[in-house]
Coordinates of C-alpha atoms and ligand atoms in Angstrom, one line a residue:
M984 CA 0.1 0.1 0.0
L985 CA 2.8 2.2 0.8
A986 CA 4.3 1.8 -2.7
T987 CA 1.6 4.3 -3.9
A988 CA 2.7 7.0 -1.7
V989 CA 3.8 10.0 -3.9
F990 CA 5.5 13.0 -2.9
L991 CA 5.0 16.8 -3.6
A992 CA 7.3 19.3 -2.9
G993 CA 9.0 17.4 0.0
S994 CA 6.0 16.5 2.0
I995 CA 4.3 12.9 2.0
L996 CA 0.8 13.1 0.7
P997 CA -1.9 10.6 2.4
V998 CA -1.9 7.5 0.3
Q999 CA -4.7 7.4 -2.1
P1000 CA -7.1 4.7 -1.7
T1001 CA -6.3 1.7 -4.1
A1002 CA -9.3 0.3 -6.3
A1003 CA -9.8 -2.3 -3.5
Q1004 CA -10.3 0.6 -1.0
A1005 CA -12.3 3.1 -3.3
P1006 CA -16.2 2.9 -2.4
P1007 CA -17.6 0.4 -4.8
S1008 CA -20.4 2.7 -5.3
R1009 CA -19.7 4.1 -8.6
V1010 CA -22.1 2.6 -10.7
A1011 CA -24.9 2.8 -8.4
A1012 CA -24.1 6.8 -7.8
S1013 CA -23.8 7.1 -11.5
K1014 CA -27.3 5.2 -12.0
A1015 CA -28.8 7.8 -9.5
S1016 CA -27.1 11.0 -10.7
P1017 CA -25.1 10.6 -13.9
A1018 CA -24.7 14.1 -14.2
S1019 CA -22.1 14.1 -11.6
A1020 CA -20.0 11.5 -12.8
K1021 CA -16.3 12.3 -13.8
P1022 CA -13.7 10.9 -15.3
K1023 CA -11.3 8.9 -13.3
L1024 CA -8.2 9.9 -15.3
V1025 CA -7.7 12.5 -17.8
V1026 CA -4.7 11.5 -20.4
L1027 CA -3.0 14.4 -22.1
L1028 CA -0.6 13.2 -25.2
V1029 CA 1.3 15.8 -27.1
V1030 CA 3.2 14.6 -30.2
D1031 CA 6.4 17.4 -30.5
Q1032 CA 5.8 18.4 -34.1
M1033 CA 3.0 16.5 -35.5
R1034 CA 1.3 18.5 -38.4
G1035 CA -2.3 18.2 -38.7
D1036 CA -1.8 16.8 -42.3
Y1037 CA -0.2 13.7 -41.2
V1038 CA -3.4 12.4 -39.9
D1039 CA -4.8 12.9 -43.5
K1040 CA -1.7 11.5 -45.2
F1041 CA -0.7 8.5 -43.3
L1042 CA -4.0 7.5 -41.3
P1043 CA -4.6 4.3 -43.9
Q1044 CA -1.0 2.6 -42.3
W1045 CA -2.1 3.3 -38.9
T1046 CA -3.8 0.5 -37.0
G1047 CA -3.1 1.2 -33.5
G1048 CA -3.7 4.1 -31.0
L1049 CA -3.9 7.2 -33.7
K1050 CA -6.3 5.0 -35.8
R1051 CA -8.4 4.4 -32.5
L1052 CA -8.4 8.2 -31.8
V1053 CA -9.5 8.7 -35.3
D1054 CA -12.3 5.9 -35.3
E1055 CA -13.6 6.2 -31.8
G1056 CA -12.9 9.8 -31.0
A1057 CA -13.7 13.2 -32.1
W1058 CA -11.3 14.3 -34.5
F1059 CA -10.8 18.4 -35.3
R1060 CA -9.6 18.7 -38.5
D1061 CA -9.0 22.3 -38.4
A1062 CA -7.2 23.1 -35.2
A1063 CA -4.6 25.5 -35.4
Y1064 CA -2.4 27.7 -33.0
P1065 CA -3.5 31.5 -33.6
Y1066 CA -0.3 33.0 -32.6
A1067 CA 3.1 33.5 -34.1
A1068 CA 5.7 31.6 -31.6
T1069 CA 4.9 27.9 -32.9
E1070 CA 7.6 26.7 -30.4
T1071 CA 7.6 23.7 -28.0
C1072 CA 7.5 25.5 -24.6
V1073 CA 4.8 27.9 -25.8
G1074 CA 2.5 25.1 -27.6
H1075 CA 2.8 22.8 -24.4
S1076 CA 2.0 25.9 -22.0
T1077 CA -1.0 26.7 -24.3
I1078 CA -2.4 23.2 -24.2
S1079 CA -1.9 22.9 -20.5
S1080 CA -3.3 26.4 -19.4
G1081 CA -6.0 27.0 -22.2
A1082 CA -4.3 30.4 -22.5
F1083 CA -2.3 32.2 -25.2
P1084 CA 1.3 33.1 -24.6
A1085 CA 0.4 36.8 -24.3
T1086 CA -1.6 35.7 -21.1
H1087 CA 0.7 32.6 -20.0
G1088 CA 4.0 34.4 -20.6
M1089 CA 6.1 31.3 -22.0
V1090 CA 6.8 33.2 -25.2
A1091 CA 9.6 31.2 -26.6
N1092 CA 11.6 28.1 -26.0
A1093 CA 14.4 30.5 -24.7
W1094 CA 14.2 34.4 -25.0
W1095 CA 16.5 37.6 -24.1
D1096 CA 16.5 38.3 -20.7
R1097 CA 16.6 42.2 -20.8
K1098 CA 17.4 42.6 -17.0
E1099 CA 19.9 39.8 -17.0
Q1100 CA 21.3 40.5 -20.6
K1101 CA 21.4 36.9 -21.5
M1102 CA 19.4 34.4 -23.3
V1103 CA 17.2 32.3 -20.4
T1104 CA 15.4 29.2 -21.4
C1105 CA 11.3 29.2 -20.4
T1106 CA 11.9 26.6 -17.4
S1107 CA 15.4 28.0 -16.2
D1108 CA 15.2 29.2 -12.5
P1109 CA 17.3 31.2 -10.9
D1110 CA 16.3 30.8 -7.2
P1111 CA 19.2 29.2 -5.5
N1112 CA 16.8 26.7 -3.5
M1113 CA 15.6 25.0 -6.7
K1114 CA 17.7 22.2 -8.3
N1115 CA 17.1 19.4 -10.8
V1116 CA 17.1 15.9 -9.3
G1117 CA 18.4 12.7 -10.9
Y1118 CA 16.9 9.4 -10.4
A1119 CA 19.2 6.3 -9.9
G1120 CA 22.1 8.2 -9.2
A1121 CA 22.3 10.7 -12.0
T1122 CA 23.3 14.2 -11.4
P1123 CA 21.8 16.7 -13.8
K1124 CA 22.9 20.4 -13.7
G1125 CA 20.8 23.5 -13.4
A1126 CA 17.2 24.0 -12.3
D1127 CA 14.2 23.9 -14.3
T1128 CA 10.8 25.0 -12.8
A1129 CA 7.4 26.5 -14.2
W1130 CA 8.1 29.8 -12.4
R1131 CA 8.0 31.8 -15.6
M1132 CA 4.5 30.4 -16.4
A1133 CA 2.2 33.2 -15.3
V1134 CA -1.1 31.1 -15.0
P1135 CA -1.9 27.6 -13.2
S1136 CA -2.1 24.8 -15.3
F1137 CA -5.2 22.9 -16.2
A1138 CA -3.5 20.1 -13.9
E1139 CA -3.0 22.6 -10.8
E1140 CA -6.6 23.7 -11.1
L1141 CA -7.8 20.1 -11.2
K1142 CA -5.8 19.5 -7.9
F1143 CA -6.5 22.1 -6.0
Q1144 CA -10.3 22.3 -6.8
T1145 CA -10.8 18.6 -5.8
S1146 CA -8.9 18.9 -2.2
G1147 CA -5.7 17.3 -3.7
A1148 CA -7.4 13.9 -4.3
T1149 CA -5.8 14.1 -7.9
R1150 CA -2.4 12.9 -8.7
V1151 CA -0.3 14.8 -11.4
I1152 CA 1.9 12.9 -13.5
T1153 CA 3.7 14.1 -16.8
F1154 CA 6.9 12.5 -18.8
S1155 CA 8.8 13.8 -21.8
L1156 CA 12.2 13.7 -23.0
K1157 CA 12.1 17.5 -22.7
A1158 CA 12.0 19.8 -19.5
R1159 CA 10.1 22.4 -21.0
A1160 CA 7.2 19.8 -22.0
A1161 CA 7.2 18.0 -18.7
I1162 CA 7.3 20.8 -16.7
S1163 CA 4.7 23.1 -18.8
M1164 CA 2.1 20.2 -18.8
A1165 CA 2.2 19.6 -15.2
G1166 CA 2.4 23.4 -14.2
H1167 CA 4.3 24.8 -11.0
K1168 CA 3.9 21.9 -9.0
A1169 CA 3.1 18.0 -9.5
D1170 CA 3.3 14.6 -7.7
A1171 CA 5.9 14.0 -10.9
A1172 CA 7.2 15.6 -13.9
T1173 CA 9.9 13.5 -15.1
W1174 CA 12.2 14.5 -18.2
F1175 CA 15.6 13.0 -19.8
D1176 CA 18.9 14.4 -19.4
G1177 CA 22.2 12.9 -20.0
G1178 CA 21.0 9.5 -20.3
A1179 CA 18.8 9.2 -17.3
W1180 CA 15.5 10.7 -15.6
V1181 CA 15.6 13.5 -13.9
T1182 CA 13.1 16.1 -12.5
S1183 CA 13.4 19.1 -10.0
T1184 CA 12.8 20.5 -6.4
P1185 CA 9.0 21.5 -6.8
Y1186 CA 7.7 18.1 -8.0
G1187 CA 7.6 14.9 -6.1
T1188 CA 9.5 11.9 -7.3
L1189 CA 8.4 8.1 -8.7
P1190 CA 10.1 5.6 -6.3
F1191 CA 10.0 3.0 -9.3
L1192 CA 12.4 5.2 -11.2
D1193 CA 15.3 4.8 -8.7
D1194 CA 15.5 1.2 -10.2
P1195 CA 18.5 1.9 -12.4
A1196 CA 17.2 -0.2 -15.4
K1197 CA 14.1 1.7 -15.8
S1198 CA 16.0 5.2 -15.1
H1199 CA 18.1 4.6 -17.9
P1200 CA 16.2 3.2 -20.4
A1201 CA 18.1 4.1 -23.3
K1202 CA 20.8 1.9 -22.4
A1203 CA 18.8 -1.3 -23.3
D1204 CA 18.5 0.0 -26.9
F1205 CA 22.3 0.3 -27.5
G1206 CA 23.0 -1.6 -30.5
K1207 CA 19.5 -1.8 -32.1
T1208 CA 18.7 -0.8 -35.5
W1209 CA 16.1 1.5 -36.8
S1210 CA 14.7 -0.3 -39.9
L1211 CA 11.5 0.7 -42.2
S1212 CA 8.5 -1.2 -40.7
L1213 CA 6.5 -1.2 -43.9
P1214 CA 7.1 -2.6 -47.3
E1215 CA 9.3 0.3 -49.2
S1216 CA 6.6 0.8 -51.6
A1217 CA 4.4 2.0 -48.6
Y1218 CA 6.5 5.3 -48.2
W1219 CA 5.5 8.6 -49.9
Y1220 CA 9.0 9.8 -50.0
G1221 CA 12.4 9.0 -51.6
E1222 CA 15.7 8.8 -49.3
K1223 CA 18.0 11.4 -49.0
T1224 CA 15.7 14.6 -48.7
P1225 CA 17.8 17.8 -49.9
G1226 CA 19.1 19.8 -47.1
A1227 CA 18.2 17.2 -44.7
V1228 CA 20.8 16.8 -41.8
A1229 CA 21.2 13.3 -40.1
P1230 CA 22.3 13.0 -36.2
D1231 CA 25.9 12.2 -35.8
G1232 CA 26.6 8.7 -36.7
W1233 CA 23.6 8.2 -39.0
D1234 CA 23.5 9.1 -42.7
L1235 CA 20.1 10.1 -44.6
T1236 CA 19.2 6.6 -45.5
F1237 CA 17.8 3.5 -43.7
P1238 CA 18.4 1.3 -41.4
H1239 CA 20.0 3.6 -38.7
A1240 CA 22.0 1.7 -36.0
L1241 CA 22.1 3.1 -32.7
R1242 CA 25.7 2.4 -31.7
G1243 CA 27.1 6.3 -30.9
K1244 CA 29.8 7.9 -32.6
S1245 CA 31.8 5.1 -34.2
S1246 CA 30.6 1.5 -33.0
A1247 CA 31.4 2.8 -29.4
S1248 CA 31.2 -0.1 -27.0
E1249 CA 28.9 1.5 -24.7
P1250 CA 26.4 4.4 -24.9
D1251 CA 28.1 7.8 -25.4
G1252 CA 26.4 11.4 -25.7
T1253 CA 25.7 10.7 -29.6
F1254 CA 24.1 7.5 -28.7
Y1255 CA 21.6 9.4 -26.7
E1256 CA 20.9 11.9 -29.5
Q1257 CA 20.5 9.0 -31.8
W1258 CA 18.1 7.3 -29.4
A1259 CA 16.1 10.5 -28.7
S1260 CA 15.5 10.6 -32.5
S1261 CA 14.3 6.8 -32.8
P1262 CA 11.2 5.2 -32.3
Y1263 CA 12.4 3.5 -29.1
A1264 CA 12.4 6.6 -26.9
D1265 CA 8.7 6.8 -28.0
T1266 CA 8.4 3.4 -26.6
A1267 CA 10.3 4.3 -23.4
L1268 CA 8.0 7.0 -22.7
T1269 CA 5.0 4.6 -23.4
D1270 CA 6.2 2.1 -21.0
L1271 CA 7.0 4.7 -18.3
A1272 CA 3.4 5.9 -18.3
E1273 CA 1.9 2.4 -18.4
K1274 CA 4.5 1.7 -15.3
A1275 CA 3.3 4.9 -13.7
V1276 CA -0.5 3.6 -14.0
D1277 CA 0.2 0.3 -12.3
E1278 CA 2.6 1.6 -9.4
L1279 CA 0.1 4.7 -8.7
K1280 CA -3.0 3.0 -9.4
L1281 CA -3.9 6.2 -11.8
G1282 CA -7.7 6.1 -12.0
H1283 CA -8.4 4.7 -8.8
S1284 CA -8.0 7.5 -6.3
T1285 CA -11.1 9.5 -5.1
G1286 CA -10.4 12.2 -7.7
T1287 CA -9.6 12.5 -11.2
D1288 CA -6.0 11.8 -11.9
F1289 CA -4.2 13.4 -14.6
L1290 CA -1.4 11.6 -16.9
A1291 CA 0.4 13.4 -19.5
V1292 CA 3.1 12.4 -22.0
S1293 CA 4.8 14.4 -25.0
Y1294 CA 6.4 12.5 -27.4
S1295 CA 9.9 14.4 -28.2
P1296 CA 11.4 12.2 -31.1
V1297 CA 9.0 13.1 -33.9
D1298 CA 10.5 16.9 -33.2
Y1299 CA 14.0 15.5 -33.5
V1300 CA 13.5 13.4 -36.3
G1301 CA 11.4 16.5 -38.3
H1302 CA 14.3 18.8 -37.3
E1303 CA 17.0 16.4 -39.1
F1304 CA 14.9 14.7 -41.9
G1305 CA 12.1 16.8 -42.7
P1306 CA 8.4 16.4 -42.7
R1307 CA 8.7 15.0 -46.3
S1308 CA 10.8 11.9 -45.2
R1309 CA 10.7 8.1 -44.8
E1310 CA 11.8 8.6 -41.1
I1311 CA 8.7 11.0 -40.2
Q1312 CA 6.4 8.3 -41.8
D1313 CA 7.8 5.5 -40.2
I1314 CA 8.3 7.2 -36.7
L1315 CA 4.6 7.7 -36.6
V1316 CA 3.6 4.0 -37.6
R1317 CA 5.6 3.0 -34.9
L1318 CA 4.0 5.8 -32.6
D1319 CA 0.7 4.7 -33.6
K1320 CA 1.5 0.9 -31.9
D1321 CA 3.0 2.7 -28.9
L1322 CA -0.1 4.5 -28.4
G1323 CA -2.4 1.2 -29.0
N1324 CA -0.6 -0.4 -26.4
L1325 CA -1.0 2.6 -23.9
F1326 CA -4.9 2.6 -24.7
T1327 CA -5.2 -1.0 -24.4
H1328 CA -3.3 -0.9 -21.0
L1329 CA -5.8 1.9 -19.9
D1330 CA -8.6 -0.1 -20.9
E1331 CA -7.6 -2.9 -18.5
K1332 CA -6.2 -0.9 -15.8
V1333 CA -8.4 2.0 -15.6
G1334 CA -11.7 0.9 -17.7
R1335 CA -12.7 1.9 -21.2
G1336 CA -14.6 4.8 -20.9
N1337 CA -13.5 5.8 -17.6
Y1338 CA -11.0 8.0 -19.0
V1339 CA -10.6 10.8 -21.2
V1340 CA -7.7 11.2 -23.8
A1341 CA -6.8 14.0 -25.8
L1342 CA -4.1 14.0 -28.2
S1343 CA -2.3 17.0 -30.2
A1344 CA 0.5 18.9 -31.0
D1345 CA 2.4 21.7 -29.8
H1346 CA 3.4 23.0 -33.3
G1347 CA 3.9 21.9 -37.0
V1348 CA 7.3 22.3 -39.2
V1349 CA 8.3 23.9 -42.5
P1350 CA 9.2 21.4 -45.1
V1351 CA 13.7 21.4 -45.9
P1352 CA 13.6 24.6 -47.7
E1353 CA 16.2 23.0 -50.4
D1354 CA 13.5 20.3 -50.9
M1355 CA 11.2 22.7 -51.4
Q1356 CA 12.8 24.5 -53.8
K1357 CA 12.7 21.0 -56.0
T1358 CA 8.7 21.5 -56.0
G1359 CA 9.0 25.2 -57.7
V1360 CA 7.8 26.7 -54.8
D1361 CA 9.4 29.9 -53.6
A1362 CA 11.4 28.7 -50.7
G1363 CA 14.7 29.5 -49.3
V1364 CA 16.6 30.2 -46.4
L1365 CA 16.4 33.9 -44.7
H1366 CA 20.0 34.4 -42.8
V1367 CA 19.0 36.2 -39.8
P1368 CA 23.1 37.2 -39.1
E1369 CA 22.3 39.3 -42.3
V1370 CA 19.6 40.9 -40.8
Q1371 CA 21.6 42.1 -37.9
E1372 CA 24.4 43.2 -39.9
H1373 CA 22.0 45.2 -42.2
I1374 CA 20.6 47.1 -39.1
E1375 CA 23.8 47.7 -37.7
K1376 CA 24.8 49.5 -40.9
A1377 CA 21.5 51.2 -41.3
L1378 CA 22.2 52.9 -37.7
E1379 CA 25.5 53.6 -38.4
S1380 CA 24.8 57.4 -40.3
F1381 CA 22.7 57.8 -36.9
N1382 CA 24.1 58.8 -33.5
Y1383 CA 23.6 55.2 -31.9
A1384 CA 26.4 53.6 -30.1
K1385 CA 27.5 50.2 -30.5
P1386 CA 26.3 47.2 -30.1
V1387 CA 22.9 48.5 -30.9
I1388 CA 21.4 44.8 -30.9
A1389 CA 21.6 42.9 -28.1
R1390 CA 20.1 39.5 -29.8
I1391 CA 18.1 38.5 -32.6
T1392 CA 16.3 34.8 -31.7
G1393 CA 13.6 33.3 -33.6
S1394 CA 11.4 36.1 -34.8
D1395 CA 12.2 38.6 -32.1
V1396 CA 14.9 41.4 -32.3
Y1397 CA 16.0 42.8 -29.1
F1398 CA 18.0 46.0 -29.2
A1399 CA 20.6 47.1 -26.7
P1400 CA 19.6 49.0 -23.5
G1401 CA 17.9 52.6 -24.6
V1402 CA 18.1 51.8 -28.3
Y1403 CA 14.6 51.3 -29.1
E1404 CA 13.1 53.7 -26.8
K1405 CA 15.4 56.1 -28.9
L1406 CA 14.3 54.7 -32.2
Q1407 CA 10.9 55.2 -31.1
H1408 CA 11.4 59.1 -31.3
D1409 CA 13.7 59.1 -33.8
H1410 CA 11.5 58.3 -37.1
A1411 CA 14.4 58.7 -39.8
A1412 CA 16.3 55.8 -37.9
M1413 CA 13.3 53.9 -36.9
Q1414 CA 12.7 53.8 -41.1
A1415 CA 16.1 53.0 -41.7
V1416 CA 16.1 49.7 -39.5
L1417 CA 12.6 49.1 -41.0
D1418 CA 13.8 49.1 -44.6
A1419 CA 17.0 47.3 -43.6
V1420 CA 15.3 44.2 -42.5
L1421 CA 13.0 44.3 -45.3
V1422 CA 15.8 44.1 -48.0
Q1423 CA 16.7 40.7 -46.7
P1424 CA 15.8 37.9 -48.9
G1425 CA 13.0 36.0 -47.4
V1426 CA 11.7 38.7 -45.4
A1427 CA 7.9 39.1 -46.0
A1428 CA 7.1 42.0 -43.4
V1429 CA 8.3 43.5 -39.9
Y1430 CA 6.3 44.6 -36.7
R1431 CA 7.1 46.9 -33.8
A1432 CA 6.1 46.1 -30.7
E1433 CA 4.0 49.1 -30.1
E1434 CA 1.8 47.6 -33.1
V1435 CA 1.2 44.4 -31.5
A1436 CA 1.0 45.6 -27.6
G1437 CA -2.2 45.4 -26.0
R1438 CA -3.8 43.0 -28.8
P1439 CA -5.3 45.5 -31.0
A1440 CA -8.3 44.8 -32.9
T1441 CA -7.1 44.1 -36.4
Q1442 CA -8.0 42.2 -39.7
S1443 CA -4.6 41.0 -40.3
P1444 CA -3.9 37.3 -39.0
T1445 CA -0.3 38.0 -38.6
L1446 CA -0.6 40.9 -36.9
R1447 CA -3.1 39.3 -34.7
A1448 CA -0.5 36.3 -34.3
F1449 CA 2.2 38.1 -32.9
A1450 CA -0.3 40.1 -30.8
L1451 CA -1.2 36.6 -29.1
S1452 CA 2.4 36.0 -28.7
Y1453 CA 3.5 39.4 -27.3
F1454 CA 4.2 39.2 -23.4
P1455 CA 5.5 42.8 -22.3
G1456 CA 9.4 42.6 -21.1
R1457 CA 9.9 39.1 -22.6
S1458 CA 8.9 39.7 -26.3
G1459 CA 11.1 41.6 -28.6
D1460 CA 11.2 44.9 -29.8
L1461 CA 10.8 43.9 -33.5
F1462 CA 9.1 40.8 -34.9
I1463 CA 10.3 39.5 -38.6
L1464 CA 7.7 37.8 -40.4
P1465 CA 9.6 35.1 -43.5
K1466 CA 7.7 34.4 -46.4
P1467 CA 5.9 31.3 -46.5
Y1468 CA 8.4 28.4 -46.8
W1469 CA 11.7 30.4 -45.8
L1470 CA 13.3 29.1 -42.9
M1471 CA 14.9 31.4 -40.4
D1472 CA 18.1 30.5 -39.7
G1473 CA 20.7 31.7 -37.0
T1474 CA 23.7 29.8 -38.4
P1475 CA 26.5 32.5 -38.4
A1476 CA 27.9 33.3 -42.2
G1477 CA 30.4 30.9 -43.3
K1478 CA 29.2 28.1 -41.0
T1479 CA 26.9 25.1 -42.1
R1480 CA 23.3 24.6 -41.0
S1481 CA 23.6 22.1 -38.4
Y1482 CA 19.7 20.7 -38.6
G1483 CA 17.7 20.5 -41.8
T1484 CA 14.4 22.7 -40.9
G1485 CA 12.4 24.0 -38.0
H1486 CA 9.2 25.7 -37.0
G1487 CA 8.1 29.1 -35.2
V1488 CA 6.3 31.4 -37.6
P1489 CA 2.5 32.0 -37.8
Y1490 CA 2.0 30.0 -41.3
N1491 CA -0.4 27.1 -41.5
Y1492 CA 2.2 24.3 -41.9
D1493 CA 3.5 25.6 -38.4
Q1494 CA 0.5 26.3 -36.5
H1495 CA -2.2 23.6 -38.0
V1496 CA -2.1 20.5 -35.6
P1497 CA -4.4 17.4 -34.9
V1498 CA -6.6 17.6 -32.0
L1499 CA -8.1 14.5 -31.1
L1500 CA -10.4 13.4 -28.0
M1501 CA -11.6 10.2 -27.1
G1502 CA -13.2 8.5 -24.3
F1503 CA -15.5 9.7 -21.1
G1504 CA -18.0 12.1 -22.3
I1505 CA -16.8 12.5 -25.7
Q1506 CA -19.1 12.3 -28.8
P1507 CA -17.2 10.6 -31.6
G1508 CA -17.1 12.4 -35.0
Q1509 CA -15.4 14.6 -37.3
Y1510 CA -15.4 18.2 -36.6
F1511 CA -14.4 21.1 -39.2
Q1512 CA -15.1 24.3 -37.2
P1513 CA -11.8 26.0 -36.7
I1514 CA -10.5 25.5 -33.0
T1515 CA -7.1 25.9 -31.4
P1516 CA -5.1 23.3 -29.2
A1517 CA -6.2 25.9 -26.1
D1518 CA -9.7 24.4 -26.4
I1519 CA -8.6 20.9 -25.1
V1520 CA -8.3 21.8 -21.5
P1521 CA -11.5 23.9 -21.2
T1522 CA -13.2 21.2 -22.4
F1523 CA -11.5 18.9 -19.8
A1524 CA -12.2 21.3 -17.2
V1525 CA -16.2 20.9 -18.0
L1526 CA -15.9 17.0 -17.7
C1527 CA -14.0 17.3 -14.7
G1528 CA -16.4 20.2 -13.1
V1529 CA -13.6 22.6 -12.6
T1530 CA -13.0 26.2 -13.3
L1531 CA -9.9 27.5 -15.1
S1532 CA -8.7 31.0 -14.2
T1533 CA -8.5 32.1 -17.6
R1534 CA -11.0 31.7 -20.4
E1535 CA -9.0 32.3 -23.8
G1536 CA -10.1 28.5 -25.0
H1537 CA -13.5 27.4 -25.5
V1538 CA -15.4 24.6 -24.7
L1539 CA -15.5 22.1 -27.7
A1540 CA -19.1 21.7 -26.8
E1541 CA -20.0 19.9 -30.3
A1542 CA -17.5 17.0 -29.3
L1543 CA -19.3 16.4 -25.5
K1544 CA -22.0 13.8 -25.3
K1545 CA -25.2 15.7 -24.6
P1546 CA -26.7 15.4 -21.2
S1547 CA -29.8 13.2 -22.8
E1548 CA -27.1 10.8 -24.4
S1549 CA -24.9 10.4 -21.2
R1550 CA -28.0 9.7 -19.3
A1551 CA -29.2 6.9 -22.0
A1552 CA -25.9 5.6 -21.7
S1553 CA -26.1 5.2 -18.2
R1554 CA -29.2 3.3 -17.9
P1555 CA -28.6 0.0 -16.7
G1556 CA -30.1 -1.6 -20.1
R1557 CA -27.7 0.5 -22.1
Q1558 CA -24.6 -0.2 -20.5
K1559 CA -22.7 -0.8 -23.5
S1560 CA -23.6 2.3 -24.9
A1561 CA -21.5 4.1 -22.3
A1562 CA -18.5 2.8 -24.0
P1563 CA -17.1 4.9 -26.9
A1564 CA -18.7 3.8 -30.2
T1565 CA -16.8 1.5 -32.3
A1566 CA -17.4 2.8 -35.9
P1567 CA -16.1 6.1 -37.3
S1568 CA -19.0 8.4 -37.5
S1569 CA -19.7 9.8 -41.2
T1570 CA -21.5 12.8 -40.1
P1571 CA -19.1 15.9 -40.5
Ligands
LIG2908 ZN1 11.5 21.8 -32.5

């Protein structure tokens, strides 16, 4: 029984009742008052860098969990982020809080801290009392927490609005995903660093992860080879995508051996990078989620438990090989199998229909520019260091002390202290700066902070996108919008790009992501109205009877079973129909 004890911020929480201890009155209770029934477990799945169109393209090749989400769930086919900064920390924070970056404040994976005059990551915590903690003897560096997230997550609200009877457990390879899905505190938020699972001070620990074999899952995959799982004719794209960059130790052709730098005899840093770019890491995350369900008996407490997994490998693979690659297609085929196993596990341990699951992505990706050029579309690389040179040169004839620019990161241009304030009153110099940005090949537009601050009413979707991304103090002074299919690249002049492609701009290939809901309370079908991933947790909140502090997202009402249907479903004679329908709905 004590094995189910969990820790929160160093203190031991009361042991949650196990299945055997829980009052056996659920069925009777739901018979009497079906409206009060709540899901036993909320499952949030985020695929890092999954474009919405992957579902349209590859669905016929899936047989597992991704297919089940489409067949038995609610598929929102026009889901997209409305903001500009389509990056991992931003997307996960938006999904988890139901708010946009202008509100939740996680404006990028990393930004320029004007006070500290240095780059900071969205989770880096300067508080000396905070530190990262490794499992099974690992000694991670730094301190990562959600202190910069300006609103509570849905998981936090769920926990404190239900008297703490909720366990909040998240997993990812990335700190910024595991942390932002959990929120400021959680029973466990676990990510991968330096070959081992780690967490940090505000989060509890998972005792089963102190088993070295479980804490160092990658080691068991050393020496394995990632090969195509379907016949070669099933793949949409050829090998060797132009402009793609394979991880160290791999080339652009299958199979990919997980052997580190050059047939190393044991795991090295290169091996861990290969592992993170392989389907084996997705399987390890799935195993961990299943283990947590078993060890903590998730779905059997007096409250609604929360389990979230962010599958990071698709993002690494997409950056390297691009979205038009066999690697992306194959890793999704394998993720589909992992998710199928996870849902089967949840059916057995929590009960089919007792849990609700949402799957989405934090952002999409642009095709590798050199690959895109082959198609005849205007595509290319927007060299950011050259933009910086143009601005510096433009200001030479005006009276500005060098250096004028502190940093350009993503779309955001940060001027040195005092420079932008001066430019705002110096129209000729400001115009020279804007003109200097616009001469760079691949630039479509440039916006000033004062144009987007305060979310002005506008008919322009791009201006609105930058406004929804704008958080005073953290966002830049100017924002560069590339032309469609132009990759913004910060590689210094004379150096070769170390990755294939990226994301982070307000075009649909970065903004359009899947949103699929399945299980408790969900009405299966395909839905075509435009929604955003910020609508996921407001929908969870309604199902769980909690209130979110912000209301930028909307309840996906059309995908909820109507009260009359729920009542019908819970009548004793109709028990079976309480489970999700097994046939796909043909009605849009
Ligand atoms: Zn990425």
